[in-house]
Every structure is written in structure tokens, then in C-alpha cells.
Coordinates of C-alpha atoms and ligand atoms in Angstrom, one line a residue:
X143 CA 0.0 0.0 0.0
X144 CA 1.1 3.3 -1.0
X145 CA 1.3 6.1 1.9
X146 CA 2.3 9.7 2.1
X147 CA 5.9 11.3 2.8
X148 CA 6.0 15.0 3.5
X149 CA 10.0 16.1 4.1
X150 CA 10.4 19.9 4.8
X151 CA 14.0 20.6 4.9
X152 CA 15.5 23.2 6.8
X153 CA 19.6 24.6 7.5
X154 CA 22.5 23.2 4.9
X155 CA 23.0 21.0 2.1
X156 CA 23.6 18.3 4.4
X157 CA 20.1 18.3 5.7
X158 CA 19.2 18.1 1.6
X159 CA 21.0 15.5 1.2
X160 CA 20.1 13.6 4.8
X161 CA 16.0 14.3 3.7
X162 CA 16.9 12.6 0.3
X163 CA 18.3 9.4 1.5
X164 CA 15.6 9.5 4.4
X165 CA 13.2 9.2 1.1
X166 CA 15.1 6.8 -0.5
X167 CA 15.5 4.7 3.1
X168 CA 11.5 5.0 3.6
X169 CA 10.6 3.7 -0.1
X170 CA 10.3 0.0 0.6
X171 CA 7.6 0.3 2.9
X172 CA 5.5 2.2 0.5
X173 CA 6.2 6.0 1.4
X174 CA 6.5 8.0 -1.5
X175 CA 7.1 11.9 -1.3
X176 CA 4.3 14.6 -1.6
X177 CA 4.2 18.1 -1.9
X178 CA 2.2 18.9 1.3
X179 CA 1.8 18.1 4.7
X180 CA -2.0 17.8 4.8
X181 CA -1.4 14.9 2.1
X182 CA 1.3 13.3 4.2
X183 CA 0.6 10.1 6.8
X184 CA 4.0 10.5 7.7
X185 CA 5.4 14.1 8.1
X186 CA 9.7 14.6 8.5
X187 CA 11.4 17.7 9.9
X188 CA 14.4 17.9 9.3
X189 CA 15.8 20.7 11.0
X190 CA 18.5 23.3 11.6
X191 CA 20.1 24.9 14.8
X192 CA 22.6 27.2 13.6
X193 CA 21.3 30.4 14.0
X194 CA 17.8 31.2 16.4
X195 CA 15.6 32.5 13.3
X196 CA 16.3 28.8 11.8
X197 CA 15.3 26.9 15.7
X198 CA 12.6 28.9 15.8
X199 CA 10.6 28.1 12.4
X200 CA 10.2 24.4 14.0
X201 CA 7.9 25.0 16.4
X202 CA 5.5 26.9 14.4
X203 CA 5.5 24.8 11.6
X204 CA 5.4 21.8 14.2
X205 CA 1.9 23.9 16.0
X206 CA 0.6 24.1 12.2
X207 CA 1.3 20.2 11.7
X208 CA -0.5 19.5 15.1
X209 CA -3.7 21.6 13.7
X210 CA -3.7 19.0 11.2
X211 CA -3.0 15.8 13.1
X212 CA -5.7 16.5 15.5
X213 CA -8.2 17.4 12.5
X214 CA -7.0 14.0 11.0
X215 CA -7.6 12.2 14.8
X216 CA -10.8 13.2 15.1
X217 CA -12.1 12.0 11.3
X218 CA -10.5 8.5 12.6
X219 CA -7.4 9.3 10.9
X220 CA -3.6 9.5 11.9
X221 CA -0.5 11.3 11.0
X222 CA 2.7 10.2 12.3
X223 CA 5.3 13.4 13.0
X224 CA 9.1 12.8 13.2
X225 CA 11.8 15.7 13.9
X226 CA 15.3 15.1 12.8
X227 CA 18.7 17.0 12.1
X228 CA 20.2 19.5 14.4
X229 CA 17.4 20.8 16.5
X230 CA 16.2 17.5 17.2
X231 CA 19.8 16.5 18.3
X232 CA 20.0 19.7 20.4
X233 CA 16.5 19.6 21.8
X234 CA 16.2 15.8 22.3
X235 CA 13.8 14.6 25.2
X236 CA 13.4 18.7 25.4
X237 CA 11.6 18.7 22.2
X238 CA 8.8 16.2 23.0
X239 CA 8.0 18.0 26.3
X240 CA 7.4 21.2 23.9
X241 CA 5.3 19.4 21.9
X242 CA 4.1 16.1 22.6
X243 CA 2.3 15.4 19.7
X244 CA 5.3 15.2 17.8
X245 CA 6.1 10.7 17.6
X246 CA 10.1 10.2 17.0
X247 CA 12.8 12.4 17.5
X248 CA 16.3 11.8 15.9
X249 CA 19.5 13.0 15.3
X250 CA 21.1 14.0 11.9
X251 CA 23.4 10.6 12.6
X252 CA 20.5 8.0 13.1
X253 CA 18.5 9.0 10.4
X254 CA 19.5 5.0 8.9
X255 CA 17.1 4.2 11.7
X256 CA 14.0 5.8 10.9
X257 CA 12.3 2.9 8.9
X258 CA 12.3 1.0 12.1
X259 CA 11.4 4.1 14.1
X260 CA 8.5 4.7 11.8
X261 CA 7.5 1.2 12.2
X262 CA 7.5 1.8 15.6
X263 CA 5.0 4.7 15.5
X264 CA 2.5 4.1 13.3
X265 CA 2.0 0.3 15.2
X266 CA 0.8 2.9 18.3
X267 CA 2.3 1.4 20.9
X268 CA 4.7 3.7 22.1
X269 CA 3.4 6.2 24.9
X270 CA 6.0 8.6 25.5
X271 CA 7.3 9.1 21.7
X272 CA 10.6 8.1 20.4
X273 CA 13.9 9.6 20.7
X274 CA 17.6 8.8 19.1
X275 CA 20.5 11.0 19.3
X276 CA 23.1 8.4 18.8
X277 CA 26.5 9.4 17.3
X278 CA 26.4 6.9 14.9
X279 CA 27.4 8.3 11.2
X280 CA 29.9 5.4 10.1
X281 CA 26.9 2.6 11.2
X282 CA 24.4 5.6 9.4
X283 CA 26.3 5.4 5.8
X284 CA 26.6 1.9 5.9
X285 CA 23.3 1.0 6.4
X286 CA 21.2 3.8 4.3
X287 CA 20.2 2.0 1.1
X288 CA 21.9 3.4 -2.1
X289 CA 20.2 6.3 -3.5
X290 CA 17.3 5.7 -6.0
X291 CA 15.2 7.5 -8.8
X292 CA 17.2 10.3 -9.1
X293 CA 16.3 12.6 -11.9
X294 CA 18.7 15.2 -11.4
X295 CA 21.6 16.4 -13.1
X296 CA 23.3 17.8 -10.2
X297 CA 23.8 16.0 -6.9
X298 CA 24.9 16.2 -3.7
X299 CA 26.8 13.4 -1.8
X300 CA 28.1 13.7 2.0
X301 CA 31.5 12.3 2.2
X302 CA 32.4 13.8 5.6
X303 CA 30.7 14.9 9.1
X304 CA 30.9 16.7 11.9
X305 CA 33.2 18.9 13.0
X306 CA 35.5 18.9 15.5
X307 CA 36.9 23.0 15.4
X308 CA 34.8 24.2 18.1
X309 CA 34.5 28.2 16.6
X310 CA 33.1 30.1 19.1
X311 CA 29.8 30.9 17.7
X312 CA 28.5 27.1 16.3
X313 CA 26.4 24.8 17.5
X314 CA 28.1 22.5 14.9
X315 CA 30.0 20.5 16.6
X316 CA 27.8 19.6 19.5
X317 CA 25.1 18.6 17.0
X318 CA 26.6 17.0 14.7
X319 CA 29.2 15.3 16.3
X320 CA 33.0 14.6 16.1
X321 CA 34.5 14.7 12.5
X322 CA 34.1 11.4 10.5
X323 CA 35.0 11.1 6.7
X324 CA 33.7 7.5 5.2
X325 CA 35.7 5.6 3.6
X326 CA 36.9 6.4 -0.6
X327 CA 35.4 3.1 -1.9
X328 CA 32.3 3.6 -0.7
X329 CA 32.0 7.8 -2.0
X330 CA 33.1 6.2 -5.5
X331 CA 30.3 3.5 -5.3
X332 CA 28.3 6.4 -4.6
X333 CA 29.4 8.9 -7.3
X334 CA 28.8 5.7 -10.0
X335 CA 25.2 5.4 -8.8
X336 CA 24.5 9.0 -9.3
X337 CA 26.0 9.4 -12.5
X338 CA 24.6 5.7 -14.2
X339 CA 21.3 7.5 -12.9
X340 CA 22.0 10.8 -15.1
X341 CA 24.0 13.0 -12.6
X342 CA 26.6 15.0 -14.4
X343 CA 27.7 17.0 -11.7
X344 CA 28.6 16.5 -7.8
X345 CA 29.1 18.5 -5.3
X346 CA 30.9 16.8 -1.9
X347 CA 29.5 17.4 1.4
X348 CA 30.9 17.6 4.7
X349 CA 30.7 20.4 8.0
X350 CA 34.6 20.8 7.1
X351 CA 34.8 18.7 3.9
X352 CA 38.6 19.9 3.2
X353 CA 39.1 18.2 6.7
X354 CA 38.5 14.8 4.7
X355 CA 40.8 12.4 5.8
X356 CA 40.7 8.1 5.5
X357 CA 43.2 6.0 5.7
X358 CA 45.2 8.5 4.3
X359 CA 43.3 9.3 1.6
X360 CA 42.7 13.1 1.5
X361 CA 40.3 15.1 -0.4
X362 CA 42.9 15.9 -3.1
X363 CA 42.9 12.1 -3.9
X364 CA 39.8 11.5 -3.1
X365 CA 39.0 14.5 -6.1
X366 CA 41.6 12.8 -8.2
X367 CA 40.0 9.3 -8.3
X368 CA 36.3 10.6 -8.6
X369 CA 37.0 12.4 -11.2
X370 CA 38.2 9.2 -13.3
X371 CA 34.0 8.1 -14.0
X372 CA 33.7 8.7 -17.3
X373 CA 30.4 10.7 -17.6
X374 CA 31.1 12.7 -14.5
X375 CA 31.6 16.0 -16.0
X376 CA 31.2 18.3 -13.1
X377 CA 33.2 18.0 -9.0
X378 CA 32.9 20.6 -6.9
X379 CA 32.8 20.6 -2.9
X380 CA 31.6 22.5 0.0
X381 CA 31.9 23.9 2.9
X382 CA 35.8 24.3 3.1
X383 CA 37.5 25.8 6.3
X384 CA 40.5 28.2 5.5
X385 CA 43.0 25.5 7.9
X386 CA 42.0 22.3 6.2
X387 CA 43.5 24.3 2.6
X388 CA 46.3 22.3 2.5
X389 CA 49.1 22.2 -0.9
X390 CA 47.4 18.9 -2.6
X391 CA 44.2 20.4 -2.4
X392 CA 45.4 23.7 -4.1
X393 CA 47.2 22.0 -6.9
X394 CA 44.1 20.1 -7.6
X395 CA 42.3 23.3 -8.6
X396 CA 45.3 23.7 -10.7
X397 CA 45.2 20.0 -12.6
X398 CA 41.9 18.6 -12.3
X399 CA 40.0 19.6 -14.8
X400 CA 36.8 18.5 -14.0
X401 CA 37.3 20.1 -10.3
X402 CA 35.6 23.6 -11.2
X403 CA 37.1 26.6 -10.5
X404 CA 34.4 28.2 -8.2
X405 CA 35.4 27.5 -3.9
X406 CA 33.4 28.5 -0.8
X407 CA 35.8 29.2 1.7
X408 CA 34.1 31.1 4.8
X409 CA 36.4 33.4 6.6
X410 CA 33.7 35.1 9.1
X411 CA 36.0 38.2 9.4
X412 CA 38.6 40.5 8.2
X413 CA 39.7 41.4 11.8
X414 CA 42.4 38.9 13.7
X415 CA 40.9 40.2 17.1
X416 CA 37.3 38.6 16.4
X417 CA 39.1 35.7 14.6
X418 CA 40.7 34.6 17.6
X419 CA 37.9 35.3 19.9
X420 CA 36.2 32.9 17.0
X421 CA 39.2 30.3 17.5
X422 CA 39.0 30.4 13.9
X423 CA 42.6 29.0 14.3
X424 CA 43.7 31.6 11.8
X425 CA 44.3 35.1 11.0
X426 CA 44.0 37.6 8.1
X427 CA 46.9 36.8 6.4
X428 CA 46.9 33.6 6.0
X429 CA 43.6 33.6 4.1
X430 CA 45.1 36.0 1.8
X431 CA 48.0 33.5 1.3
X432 CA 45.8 31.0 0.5
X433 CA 43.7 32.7 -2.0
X434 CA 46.8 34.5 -3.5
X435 CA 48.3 30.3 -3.9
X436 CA 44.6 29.1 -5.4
X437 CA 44.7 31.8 -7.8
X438 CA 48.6 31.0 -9.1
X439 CA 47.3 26.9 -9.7
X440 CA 44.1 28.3 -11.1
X441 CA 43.9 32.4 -12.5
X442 CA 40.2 32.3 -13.5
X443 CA 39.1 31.0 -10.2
X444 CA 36.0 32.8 -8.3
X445 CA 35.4 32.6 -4.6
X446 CA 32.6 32.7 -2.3
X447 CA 32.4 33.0 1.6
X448 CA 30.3 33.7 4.7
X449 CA 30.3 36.4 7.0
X450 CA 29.3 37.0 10.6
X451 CA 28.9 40.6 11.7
X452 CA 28.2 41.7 15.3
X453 CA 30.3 39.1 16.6
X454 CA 31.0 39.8 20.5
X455 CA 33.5 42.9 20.7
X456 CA 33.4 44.0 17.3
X457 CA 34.2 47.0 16.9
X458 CA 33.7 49.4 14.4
X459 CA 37.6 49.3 13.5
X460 CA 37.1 45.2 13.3
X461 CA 34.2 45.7 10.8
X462 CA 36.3 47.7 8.4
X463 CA 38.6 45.6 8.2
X464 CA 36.0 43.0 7.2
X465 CA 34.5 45.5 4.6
X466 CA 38.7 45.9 3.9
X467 CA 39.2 41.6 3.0
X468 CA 35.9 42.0 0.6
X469 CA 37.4 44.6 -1.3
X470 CA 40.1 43.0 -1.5
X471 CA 39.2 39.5 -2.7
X472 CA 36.4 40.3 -4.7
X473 CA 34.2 37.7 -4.2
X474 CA 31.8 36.5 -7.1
X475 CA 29.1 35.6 -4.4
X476 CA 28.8 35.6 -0.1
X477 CA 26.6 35.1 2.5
X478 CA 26.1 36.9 5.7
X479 CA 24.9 36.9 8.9
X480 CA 23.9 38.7 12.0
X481 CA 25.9 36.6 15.1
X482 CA 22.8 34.8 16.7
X483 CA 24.0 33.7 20.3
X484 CA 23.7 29.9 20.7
X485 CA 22.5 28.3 24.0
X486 CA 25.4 26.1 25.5
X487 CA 28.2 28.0 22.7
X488 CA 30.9 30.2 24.4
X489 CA 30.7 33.5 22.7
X490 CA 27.1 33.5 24.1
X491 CA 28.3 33.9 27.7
X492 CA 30.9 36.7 26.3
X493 CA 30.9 40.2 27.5
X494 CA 30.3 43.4 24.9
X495 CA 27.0 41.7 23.1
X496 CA 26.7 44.0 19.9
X497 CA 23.0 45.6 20.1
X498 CA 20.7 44.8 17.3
X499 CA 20.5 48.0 15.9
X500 CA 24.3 47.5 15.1
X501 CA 24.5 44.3 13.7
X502 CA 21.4 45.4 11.4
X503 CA 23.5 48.5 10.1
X504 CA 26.7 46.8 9.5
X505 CA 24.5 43.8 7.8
X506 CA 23.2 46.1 5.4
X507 CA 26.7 47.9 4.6
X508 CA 28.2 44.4 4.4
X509 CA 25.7 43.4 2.0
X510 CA 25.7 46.2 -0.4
X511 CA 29.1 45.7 -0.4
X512 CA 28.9 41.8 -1.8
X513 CA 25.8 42.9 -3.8
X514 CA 28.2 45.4 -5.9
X515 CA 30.7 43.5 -6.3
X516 CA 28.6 39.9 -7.5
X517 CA 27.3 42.2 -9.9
X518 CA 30.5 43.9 -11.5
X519 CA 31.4 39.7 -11.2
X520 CA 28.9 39.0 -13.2
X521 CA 28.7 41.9 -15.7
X522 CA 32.8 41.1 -16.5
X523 CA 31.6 37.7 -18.6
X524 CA 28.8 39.8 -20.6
X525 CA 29.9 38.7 -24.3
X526 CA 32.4 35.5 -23.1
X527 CA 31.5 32.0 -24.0
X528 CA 31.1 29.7 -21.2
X529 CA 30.2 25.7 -20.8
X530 CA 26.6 25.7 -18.7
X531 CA 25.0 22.1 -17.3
X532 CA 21.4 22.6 -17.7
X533 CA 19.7 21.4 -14.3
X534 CA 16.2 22.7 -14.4
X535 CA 13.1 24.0 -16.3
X536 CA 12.6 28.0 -15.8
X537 CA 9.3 29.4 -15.3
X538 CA 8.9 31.2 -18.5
X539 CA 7.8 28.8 -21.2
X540 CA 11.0 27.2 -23.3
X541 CA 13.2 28.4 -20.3
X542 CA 16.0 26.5 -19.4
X543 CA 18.0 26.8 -16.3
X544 CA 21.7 26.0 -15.6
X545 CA 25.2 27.0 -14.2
X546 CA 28.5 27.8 -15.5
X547 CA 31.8 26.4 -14.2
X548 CA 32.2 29.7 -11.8
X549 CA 28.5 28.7 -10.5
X550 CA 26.1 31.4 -11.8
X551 CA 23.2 30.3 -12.6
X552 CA 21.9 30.8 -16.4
X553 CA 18.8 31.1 -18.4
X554 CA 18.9 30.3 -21.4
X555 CA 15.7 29.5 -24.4
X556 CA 15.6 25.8 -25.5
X557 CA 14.0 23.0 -25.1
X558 CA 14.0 19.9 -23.2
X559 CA 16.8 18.1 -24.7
X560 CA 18.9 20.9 -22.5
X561 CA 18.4 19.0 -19.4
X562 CA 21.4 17.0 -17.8
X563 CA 23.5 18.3 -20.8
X564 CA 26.5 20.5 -20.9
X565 CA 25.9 23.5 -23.9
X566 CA 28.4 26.1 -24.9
X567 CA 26.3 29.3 -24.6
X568 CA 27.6 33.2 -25.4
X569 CA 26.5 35.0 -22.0
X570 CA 24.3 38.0 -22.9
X571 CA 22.4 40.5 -20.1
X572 CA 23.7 40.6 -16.4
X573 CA 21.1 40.3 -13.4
X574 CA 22.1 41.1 -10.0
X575 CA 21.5 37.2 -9.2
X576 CA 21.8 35.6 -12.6
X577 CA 22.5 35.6 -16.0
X578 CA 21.1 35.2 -19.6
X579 CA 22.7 33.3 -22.4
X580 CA 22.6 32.3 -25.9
X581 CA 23.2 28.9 -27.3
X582 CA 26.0 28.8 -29.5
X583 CA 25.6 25.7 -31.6
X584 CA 22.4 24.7 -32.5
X585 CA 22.4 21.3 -32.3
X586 CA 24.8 18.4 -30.4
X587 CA 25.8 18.2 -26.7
X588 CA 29.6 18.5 -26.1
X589 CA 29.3 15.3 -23.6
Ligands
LIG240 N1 31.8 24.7 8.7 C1 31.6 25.9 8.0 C2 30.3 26.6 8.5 C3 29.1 25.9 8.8 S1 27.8 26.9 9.4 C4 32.8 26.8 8.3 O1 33.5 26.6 9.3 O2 33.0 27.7 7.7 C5 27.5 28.0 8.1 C6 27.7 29.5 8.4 O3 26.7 29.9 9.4 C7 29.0 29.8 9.0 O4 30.0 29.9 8.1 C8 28.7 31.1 9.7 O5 28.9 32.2 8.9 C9 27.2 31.0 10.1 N2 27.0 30.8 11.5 C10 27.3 29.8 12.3 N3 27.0 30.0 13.6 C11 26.4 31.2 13.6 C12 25.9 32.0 14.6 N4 25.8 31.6 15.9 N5 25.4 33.2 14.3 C13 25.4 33.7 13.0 N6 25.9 33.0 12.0 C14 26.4 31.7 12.3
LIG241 FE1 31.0 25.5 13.0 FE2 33.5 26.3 13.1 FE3 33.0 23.7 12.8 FE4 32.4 25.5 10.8 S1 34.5 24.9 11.6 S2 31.1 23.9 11.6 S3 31.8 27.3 11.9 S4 32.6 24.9 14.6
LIG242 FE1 22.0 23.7 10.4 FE2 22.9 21.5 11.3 FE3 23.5 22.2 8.9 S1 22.7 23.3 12.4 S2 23.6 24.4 9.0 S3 21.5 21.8 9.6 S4 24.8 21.1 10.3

């Protein structure tokens, strides 16, 4: 018997790829994926912690999924509700006293459990709800079925977990765990499913994914052998910490031609004061360094990075010298962030809090700031030809959507046959957020 599966995903590309396999994991016993929750039996939350905006959301989308439960109750129906990912992990016996409606609560390193858990629920037996917030990502990866059905050209695949840098600010490491990187056999077994299944492109996940390290295989190998699969035409991976940037790794960017030259490499700040207050475990000049050394192996390379402003003690000195780095660097693309103070983190307890009103004007300056310089980024390849993997339909009719090698996405008028190809197109009119484009040869797709 068919049943319903609603996943509403919340936080990183983790979590995307965690609410994907929890699809694939919940397929044999019938659950296939809908696009609402008052169609679901079975309703997944898989949620974030980083910042408080992100905790928050849960538990008013969890009192709107209780509306509907007791609604369904009282026609004689059910509807099971799990919570997984970070809040769940953070919250854990916390979370069902807050709302005991909610069945199984589980941690972003069970989730290879939740067939049995579901099991579990919907036989209504268990009184009190369900809660696991093991540590358990190797048993996790080798137990979640291989993924299935994909019909994507672009995919994600976690090769790494957890975090064990302990930056001031982050919840990370407490829900997530301690770092764990599976093993390279396994991540290529992986990568072949995907691509036999139409995936052109991968992107590696992992907390610190540049931390990747098995039986000394780091990610610089790990790149190299991937990138032998034949129809693979596309590697990227995210997120990378400034310390884990290690010599391999940059000469990669300079030989592997299938790596593409686009990295996220989140620096936080362009003062060494907060930095050490963040136990970033670096300063300033070393993340010049580094970018200087990935722009020698690779000159066309583009960059893109996060930000935290209003960071305990920050001064208004501290945040020009983070407005100073942008300028700097020139980044193609960045995200930033208002420091949210995290229960059980460090810098919470920390003396000179920055008031709101602060953080919102330096947000805004930081942000104008990025917003000019993505699009002088993107006006500079107005008139270039650029290779673009088409991923998606557009909304307009005979709109097709899809990236170039620096990661901008494209739209470009076609048809169909676009999809899960790569196209040489000219690049034609510059959004702030995108770009337009022209096919260049009419027929025939260069893989
Ligand atoms: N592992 C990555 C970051 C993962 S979290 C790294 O080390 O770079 C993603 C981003 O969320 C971080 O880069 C940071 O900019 C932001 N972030 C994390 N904790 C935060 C907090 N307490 N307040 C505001 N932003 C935060
Ligand atoms: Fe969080 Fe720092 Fe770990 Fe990134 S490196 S996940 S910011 S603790
Ligand atoms: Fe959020 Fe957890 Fe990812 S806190 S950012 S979902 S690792």
C-alpha cells in the first residue's frame, strides 16, 4: 500500500541531502514523497540549529502540523510526526516535552534508523514518543540504502561529518558530532550510482569537507579518483575551512579539470581580534595566502564566503577591516549573517554583546558591499563563451536553467533536450542574481 511522505527541509546542504536518502530509506515500505503536509501520513522535519531565526521556524511549523493531526484524529485518521537534524539533536527529550504530539525524535546521525522508528510509530504502541540522538554516522552510511530515482543532473553526496573546530559561535560541533569522513570506496560506489542515474555534476559534502581524511586518503585524492568516471563532467565541494586548505588540495584546482574553479571558503572576518575570539585558528593573512596560492594553480578561479557581523566585541575598526578583505578579494558571491547567540556556545556567555541595531546597520553595509561586487562579477563575462550544465526547467515557457563552471546560474531558451547536458552558450544580459545566455551551436551536446 502506497502512503504519504512530507520532508520539509530546513539549514545546509547536508540536511538536503540527509531528507533525500531518508526518502530513499522509507521507499520499501511504501512512502512516496508529496508536496504537502496535509497529504502526508508521515510528516519529517528535518531541522536546523545554527542560528535562532532557523530553531525557531520548527515549532510553528510543528503547531501548524498539530492543527492537522488532530483534525485527521478526530475523522479517525492519523499522522505520524518525526523531527530530525540539528534541532532534534539539540533539543532531544526537550523537544517532545514542547510538543508532545510530535512521535520520533532523531539526530542527523540515526536518520538510517528511521524505517524501524517509523514502524515503531504508526503500530501505536509507544506512549512517550521516540527519541535517538546516537553518534552513529559510520553505522548511518553503511546501512542507508543506495540512493534511488534520481532525476537530477546535479547532486549532492556527504562524504564527511561533523566537526571537531569548536568556533566560538556554532552549535556544529555539538550537533553534529566529532569529524568522520567515510571511507573512498564507498564515495566512488556512490558517485557511480549518481551518475549511471543521469547526474553530471557532484558536489561533496561535509561540516569541514577539506578536513576529509581516510586511511590517508585526503580530499585531493579522493577528487583525483572521482574524477576518473567517465560521464562525471562536473566536482565541486563545500563547505571548506581556511585550515584544512592544505598544498594537494590547491594543486588540484590547478590539474583537475573536471574540479571547477568556483570555492566556498568562509572566513567570518577581516579582523584577527574577532578571529581569535572565534578560534578560527587563523588570521587575516593567512587567508590572503591561501587565495593568493589558489589563484597562481588556477587564474580564472571565483570565490565565495560567509560572514558574521556583530560578533562579541566588534568594533567598528574590526568591521572595516572585514568590509577591507571583501574589497580586497572580490568575491563572485557571499553570505552573511547577524551573530545569533547559541545556548550552551561560548561566545554567548561573552561580555560586549553588539545591540541589534548594530548588527542590522553593519548587515546592510556588508551586504551592499557583496551585492556590488557579485554584480560587477557577473557583468565582466557579458559577451564570453562559457560551458553551462542545464539542471532545471525556468518558469517562462522554453526556459532552461543552468550553471557555468564559476557557478552562476543561467537562463537560457531551449527546449527539453537541455536537461542533464552540458551546452556552450555566449552570456548575454547581467542580473544582480543571474544571467542570460545564448546557445552557441544549434544542435549536439559537447558530452
Ligand atoms: N563549517 C563551516 C560553516 C558551517 S555553518 C565553516 O567553518 O565555515 C554556516 C555558516 O553559518 C557559518 O560559516 C557562519 O557564517 C554562520 N553561523 C554559524 N553559527 C552562527 C551564529 N551563531 N550566528 C550567526 N551565524 C552563524
Ligand atoms: Fe562551526 Fe567552526 Fe565547525 Fe564550521 S568549523 S562547523 S563554523 S565549529
Ligand atoms: Fe544547520 Fe545542522 Fe547544517 S545546524 S547548518 S542543519 S549542520
Amino acid at each position: 500500500m502506497t502512503k504519504n511522505l512530507f520532508i520539509k527541509t530546513y539549514g545546509c546542504q547536508m540536511n538536503v541531502y540527509d531528507s533525500q536518502r531518508m526518502a530513499d530509506a522509507l521507499a520499501p515500505q511504501g512512502y512516496r514523497l508529496v508536496e504537502q503536509p496535509d497529504e502526508a501520513d508521515l510528516v519529517v522535519l528535518n531541522t536546523c540549529h545554527i542560528r535562532e531565526k532557523a530553531s525557531e521556524k520548527v515549532f510553528s511549523e510543528l503547531g501548524r502540523l498539530n492543527r492537522i493531526k488532530m483534525n485527521r484524529e478526530a475523522e479517525g485518521g492519523t499522522l505520524v510526526i518525526g523531527v530530525g537534524g540539528c534541532v532534534a539533536q539539540a533539543e532531544g527529550a526537550e523537544l517532545i516535552r514542547r510538543a508532545p504530539y510530535v512521535d520520533m525524535v532523531f539526530g542527523p546521525q540515526t536518520t538510517h534508523r528511521l524505517p524501524e522508528m517509523v514502524s515503531r510509530a504508526t503500530r501505536g504502541t509507544e506512549k512517550n514518543g521516540i527519541i535517538d540522538t546516537d553518534f552513529a554516522a559510520a553505522e548511518k552510511f553503511d546501512e542507508l540504502p543506495a540512493p534511488t530515482g534520481t532525476n537530477r543532473s546535479s547532486a549532492f553526496l556527504s562524504i564527511q561529518e561533523g566537526c571537531d573546530k569548536f568556533c566560538t559561535f556554532c552549535v556544529v560541533p555539538y550537533t553534529r558530532g566529532a569529524e568522520f569522513s567515510r571511507p573512498q570506496n564507498d564515495i566512488i560506489l556512490e558517485a557511480q550510482t549518481l551518475v549511471d542515474q543521469g547526474v553530471r555534476e557532484i558536489t561533496l559534502l561535509g561540516q569541514n569537507v577539506n578536513a576529509y581524511r581516510n586511511n590517508g586518503i585526503g580530499l585531493a585524492d579522493l577528487l583525483e579518483n572521482m574524477s576518473q568516471i567517465d560521464d562525471l563532467k562536473r566536482i565541486r565541494y563545500t563547505t571548506s575551512h581556511p585550515r584544512d586548505m592544505d598544498d594537494a588540495l590547491v594543486a588540484a584546482h590547478g590539474t583537475n579539470e573536471k574540479l571547477m574553479p568556483f570555492l566556498h571558503l568562509p572566513v567570518q572576518s577581516g579582523s584577527d581580534t574577532i578571529l581569535r575570539a572565534m578560534n578560527r585558528g587563523h588570521g587575516v593573512d593567512r587567508f590572503f595566502d591561501i587565495i593568493d596560492r589558489l589563484r597562481a594553480a588556477r587564474p580564472d578561479i571565483a570565490f565565495s564566503s560567509d560572514f558574521i557581523v556583530g560578533f562579541p566585541g566588534e568594533t567598528d575598526a574590526d568591521f572595516e577591516a572585514t568590509l577591507d578583505l571583501i574589497g580586497r578579494i572580490e568575491f563572485a558571491q557571499a553570505y552573511s549573517f547577524k551573530y545569533s547567540p547559541r545556548p550552551g556556545t561560548p561566545a554567548a556567555d561573552m561580555n560586549d554583546q553588539v545591540p541589534e541595531p548594530i548588527k542590522n546597520e553593519r548587515l546592510a553595509a556588508l551586504q551592499d558591499l557583496i551585492t556590488q561586487q557579485q554584480k560587477i562579477y557577473n557583468a565582466s563575462h557579458i559577451g564570453s563563451h562559457t560551458s553551462i550544465l542545464f539542471e532545471s526547467a525556468g518558469r517562462n515557457e522554453n526556459q532552461y536553467i543552468g550553471r557555468t563552471p564559476y557557478n552562476q546560474s543561467v537562463h537560457v531558451t531551449g527546449d527539453a533536450t537541455l536537461l542533464g547536458t552540458v551546452r556552450q552558450v555566449e552570456l548575454t544580459i547581467s542580473k544582480s542574481h543571474s544571467l542570460e545566455g545564448r546557445l552557441i551551436e544549434s544542435a549536439g551536446a559537447t558530452i
